[in-house]
CSV table of C-alpha atoms in Angstrom, one decimal:
chain,number,residue,atom,x,y,z
X,6,MET,CA,-38.9,6.1,10.3
X,7,ALA,CA,-35.5,4.2,10.0
X,8,GLY,CA,-33.6,7.5,10.4
X,9,ASP,CA,-35.2,8.2,13.8
X,10,MET,CA,-34.4,4.8,15.1
X,11,LYS,CA,-32.8,4.8,18.6
X,12,ILE,CA,-30.9,1.9,20.1
X,13,ARG,CA,-30.5,1.3,23.8
X,14,ILE,CA,-27.2,-0.2,25.0
X,15,GLY,CA,-27.4,-0.5,28.8
X,16,ARG,CA,-28.0,3.1,30.0
X,17,LYS,CA,-27.0,4.6,26.7
X,18,ILE,CA,-29.5,5.5,24.1
X,19,LEU,CA,-27.9,6.1,20.7
X,20,LYS,CA,-29.2,7.1,17.3
X,21,LYS,CA,-28.2,5.0,14.3
X,22,GLU,CA,-26.2,8.0,13.0
X,23,ASP,CA,-24.2,8.1,16.3
X,24,ILE,CA,-23.2,4.5,15.8
X,25,TYR,CA,-22.1,5.2,12.2
X,26,ARG,CA,-20.2,8.3,13.4
X,27,GLN,CA,-18.4,6.2,16.0
X,28,LYS,CA,-17.5,3.6,13.5
X,29,GLU,CA,-16.0,6.2,11.2
X,30,ILE,CA,-13.9,7.6,14.1
X,31,PHE,CA,-12.8,4.0,14.9
X,32,HIS,CA,-11.6,3.5,11.3
X,33,ARG,CA,-9.8,6.8,11.3
X,34,GLU,CA,-8.1,6.0,14.6
X,35,GLN,CA,-7.0,2.6,13.1
X,36,ALA,CA,-5.5,4.5,10.2
X,37,LYS,CA,-3.3,6.5,12.6
X,38,LEU,CA,-1.5,3.4,13.9
X,39,SER,CA,2.2,3.2,13.2
X,40,PHE,CA,3.3,1.4,10.0
X,41,GLU,CA,5.1,-1.2,12.1
X,42,GLU,CA,1.9,-1.9,14.1
X,43,LYS,CA,-0.1,-2.2,10.8
X,44,ILE,CA,2.3,-4.7,9.4
X,45,LYS,CA,2.0,-6.8,12.5
X,46,ILE,CA,-1.8,-6.7,12.2
X,47,LEU,CA,-1.5,-7.5,8.4
X,48,ILE,CA,0.4,-10.7,9.3
X,49,GLN,CA,-2.2,-11.7,11.8
X,50,LEU,CA,-4.9,-11.2,9.1
X,51,GLN,CA,-2.8,-13.3,6.6
X,52,LYS,CA,-2.7,-16.1,9.3
X,53,ILE,CA,-6.5,-15.9,9.9
X,54,ALA,CA,-7.2,-16.0,6.1
X,55,LYS,CA,-4.9,-19.0,5.6
X,56,ASN,CA,-6.6,-20.9,8.4
X,57,ILE,CA,-10.0,-20.2,6.9
X,58,LYS,CA,-9.2,-20.6,3.2
X,59,ARG,CA,-6.4,-23.2,3.7
X,60,LYS,CA,-4.4,-21.3,1.1
X,61,GLY,CA,-2.7,-17.9,0.8
X,62,ILE,CA,0.6,-16.6,2.0
X,63,VAL,CA,1.8,-15.5,5.4
X,64,TRP,CA,4.8,-13.2,5.3
X,65,LYS,CA,7.7,-14.9,7.0
X,66,ILE,CA,9.5,-11.9,8.4
X,67,ARG,CA,12.2,-11.9,11.0
J,20,MET,CA,9.8,-7.0,7.0
J,21,ARG,CA,12.9,-5.0,8.1
J,22,LYS,CA,15.2,-6.9,5.8
J,23,THR,CA,13.0,-6.5,2.7
J,24,PRO,CA,13.3,-2.6,2.5
J,25,GLU,CA,17.0,-3.0,3.2
J,26,VAL,CA,17.4,-5.2,0.1
J,27,ILE,CA,15.3,-2.8,-2.0
J,28,ASN,CA,17.6,0.1,-0.9
J,29,GLU,CA,20.6,-2.0,-1.8
J,30,LEU,CA,19.3,-2.3,-5.4
J,31,LYS,CA,19.2,1.4,-5.6
J,32,ASP,CA,22.6,1.9,-3.9
J,33,LYS,CA,24.2,-0.6,-6.3
J,34,GLY,CA,22.7,1.2,-9.3
J,35,VAL,CA,20.6,-1.8,-10.3
J,36,ILE,CA,17.6,0.5,-10.2
J,37,ASP,CA,17.5,4.3,-10.4
J,38,ASP,CA,14.8,4.9,-7.9
J,39,TYR,CA,11.7,3.3,-6.4
J,40,ALA,CA,8.5,3.9,-4.3
J,41,ILE,CA,6.2,1.5,-2.6
J,42,GLY,CA,2.7,1.5,-4.2
J,43,GLY,CA,-0.4,-0.7,-4.2
J,44,GLY,CA,-1.9,-2.3,-1.1
J,45,ILE,CA,1.1,-1.7,1.3
J,46,ALA,CA,1.2,2.0,0.4
J,47,THR,CA,-2.5,2.2,1.1
J,48,LEU,CA,-1.9,0.4,4.4
J,49,PHE,CA,0.6,3.1,5.3
J,50,TYR,CA,-2.2,5.8,5.1
J,51,ALA,CA,-5.3,3.7,6.0
J,52,GLU,CA,-6.5,1.1,8.5
J,53,PRO,CA,-5.1,-2.4,8.3
J,54,PHE,CA,-6.6,-4.7,5.7
J,55,LEU,CA,-5.6,-8.0,4.1
J,56,THR,CA,-3.1,-7.9,1.3
J,57,TYR,CA,-0.3,-10.2,0.2
J,58,ASP,CA,2.3,-8.6,-2.0
J,59,LEU,CA,4.6,-5.7,-1.9
J,60,ASP,CA,4.5,-3.6,-5.1
J,61,ILE,CA,7.6,-1.7,-5.8
J,62,PHE,CA,7.4,0.8,-8.6
J,63,ILE,CA,10.9,1.4,-10.1
J,64,THR,CA,12.7,3.5,-12.6
J,65,ILE,CA,15.6,1.9,-14.4
J,66,LYS,CA,18.0,2.9,-17.2
J,67,GLN,CA,16.6,1.8,-20.5
J,68,SER,CA,18.2,1.4,-23.9
J,69,GLY,CA,15.8,1.0,-26.7
J,70,LYS,CA,12.3,-0.1,-26.4
J,71,ILE,CA,12.9,-3.3,-24.4
J,72,ILE,CA,12.8,-2.9,-20.6
J,73,ASP,CA,15.2,-5.4,-19.2
J,74,LEU,CA,14.6,-6.5,-15.6
J,75,THR,CA,17.2,-9.3,-15.8
J,76,PRO,CA,19.8,-7.4,-13.8
J,77,ILE,CA,17.3,-7.0,-10.9
J,78,TYR,CA,16.4,-10.7,-10.9
J,79,ASP,CA,20.0,-11.8,-11.4
J,80,TYR,CA,21.1,-9.7,-8.5
J,81,LEU,CA,18.3,-11.0,-6.3
J,82,LYS,CA,18.9,-14.6,-7.4
J,83,SER,CA,22.6,-14.3,-6.6
J,84,LYS,CA,21.5,-13.4,-3.1
J,85,GLY,CA,19.5,-16.6,-2.9
J,86,TYR,CA,16.0,-15.2,-3.3
J,87,LYS,CA,13.5,-17.3,-5.3
J,88,TRP,CA,10.6,-16.9,-7.6
J,89,LYS,CA,7.1,-17.8,-6.5
J,90,ASP,CA,4.5,-17.3,-9.2
J,91,GLU,CA,4.8,-13.7,-10.4
J,92,HIS,CA,6.8,-12.6,-7.4
J,93,ILE,CA,10.3,-12.8,-6.0
J,94,VAL,CA,10.3,-13.6,-2.4
J,95,ILE,CA,12.6,-11.3,-0.5
J,96,GLU,CA,13.1,-12.2,3.2
J,97,GLY,CA,9.7,-13.8,3.4
J,98,VAL,CA,7.8,-11.1,1.5
J,99,PRO,CA,6.5,-11.6,-2.0
J,100,VAL,CA,7.7,-8.6,-4.0
J,101,GLN,CA,6.6,-7.5,-7.4
J,102,PHE,CA,8.7,-5.0,-9.4
J,103,ILE,CA,6.7,-2.8,-11.7
J,104,VAL,CA,8.4,-0.5,-14.2
J,105,ALA,CA,7.0,3.0,-13.7
J,106,ASP,CA,5.1,4.8,-16.5
J,107,GLU,CA,4.9,8.6,-16.7
J,108,LEU,CA,2.4,9.0,-13.8
J,109,GLU,CA,4.1,6.5,-11.6
J,110,GLU,CA,7.5,8.1,-12.3
J,111,GLU,CA,6.1,11.4,-11.2
J,112,GLY,CA,4.8,9.5,-8.1
J,113,ILE,CA,8.3,8.2,-7.4
J,114,LYS,CA,9.8,11.7,-7.7
J,115,ASN,CA,7.3,13.1,-5.3
J,116,ALA,CA,7.2,10.1,-3.0
J,117,LYS,CA,7.0,10.5,0.8
J,118,GLY,CA,10.1,9.5,2.8
J,119,ILE,CA,9.2,7.1,5.6
J,120,THR,CA,11.0,4.7,7.9
J,121,TYR,CA,10.1,1.2,8.8
J,122,GLU,CA,11.9,-0.1,11.9
J,123,GLY,CA,14.5,2.5,11.3
J,124,ILE,CA,15.0,1.7,7.6
J,125,PRO,CA,14.4,4.6,5.2
J,126,ASN,CA,11.8,3.9,2.5
J,127,LYS,CA,9.7,5.7,0.0
J,128,VAL,CA,6.0,5.5,-0.5
J,129,PHE,CA,3.7,7.1,-3.0
J,130,SER,CA,2.0,10.2,-1.7
J,131,SER,CA,-1.7,9.6,-1.0
J,132,GLU,CA,-2.6,11.9,-3.9
J,133,HIS,CA,-0.5,9.9,-6.4
J,134,LEU,CA,-1.8,6.7,-5.0
J,135,ILE,CA,-5.4,7.8,-5.5
J,136,ALA,CA,-4.6,8.9,-9.1
J,137,ILE,CA,-3.0,5.6,-9.9
J,138,PHE,CA,-5.9,3.6,-8.4
J,139,LEU,CA,-8.5,5.7,-10.3
J,140,ARG,CA,-6.7,5.2,-13.5
J,141,ALA,CA,-6.6,1.4,-13.0
J,142,GLY,CA,-10.3,1.6,-12.0
J,143,ARG,CA,-10.9,-2.0,-10.9
J,144,GLU,CA,-13.3,-2.6,-8.0
J,145,LYS,CA,-10.5,-3.3,-5.5
J,146,ASP,CA,-8.7,0.0,-6.6
J,147,ILE,CA,-11.9,2.0,-6.1
J,148,GLN,CA,-12.3,0.4,-2.7
J,149,LYS,CA,-8.8,1.7,-1.7
J,150,VAL,CA,-9.6,5.2,-3.0
J,151,LYS,CA,-12.6,5.3,-0.7
J,152,MET,CA,-10.5,4.2,2.2
J,153,LEU,CA,-7.9,6.9,1.5
J,154,LEU,CA,-10.5,9.6,1.1
J,155,GLN,CA,-12.2,8.7,4.3
J,156,GLN,CA,-9.2,7.9,6.5
J,157,THR,CA,-6.3,10.2,5.6
J,158,LYS,CA,-5.7,13.8,4.8
J,159,ILE,CA,-5.7,14.5,1.1
J,160,ASN,CA,-4.5,17.7,-0.5
J,161,LYS,CA,-7.5,18.1,-2.8
J,162,ARG,CA,-5.9,20.8,-5.0
J,163,ARG,CA,-2.8,18.6,-5.5
J,164,LEU,CA,-4.9,15.6,-6.3
J,165,LYS,CA,-7.0,17.6,-8.8
J,166,ASN,CA,-3.8,18.8,-10.5
J,167,ILE,CA,-2.4,15.3,-10.8
J,168,LEU,CA,-5.7,14.0,-12.2
J,169,ARG,CA,-5.9,16.9,-14.7
J,170,GLU,CA,-2.3,16.7,-15.8
J,171,ASN,CA,-2.6,12.9,-16.4
J,172,LEU,CA,-5.9,13.2,-18.2
J,173,ILE,CA,-7.7,11.2,-15.5
J,174,LEU,CA,-10.0,14.2,-14.9
J,175,LYS,CA,-11.0,16.5,-17.7
């Protein structure tokens, strides 16, 4: 059964649902970053997207 | 982006606009995890005479400061900004906006509840995606959200 699937990572054995729960926690923690921090990450994302797509805007902020 | 909110505040202080709040992707970013977005949506209230909403004073003021148009945006200190005249729901959102600071500069951003209501009303795929992020990643006052949705006929 897919729901009972267990995954070994080194010494840890995790259930699939544990991984999903950890991912959820990670996203919630990211949401708690300061607005300033998020804007810095946003600009990095804009740079990455521009490198890949060869178009798009990167905020030029001082 | 420090300078951009300063310029927006200047528009309010000089009476070019009555009030404003940040909405759209950047408002979502305030509450949720970082994701890619490009423009800064500023919802505004302005004095209006008759049925025509005249944004010329805003653009004239910004042009006089040397800011230029790029497609549908005006680029203020390196950030593409779009001014959106608020309708009834958005005006309520501006009145109830959350006061924040960005690098020490005061700003206003839609509450997460108003943001969700505005996105639900728009109903595009990308709006629904943002609603999901907000519901999963930030605290929502569900009673307040329900009231906003009911009062604005988004929820019957």
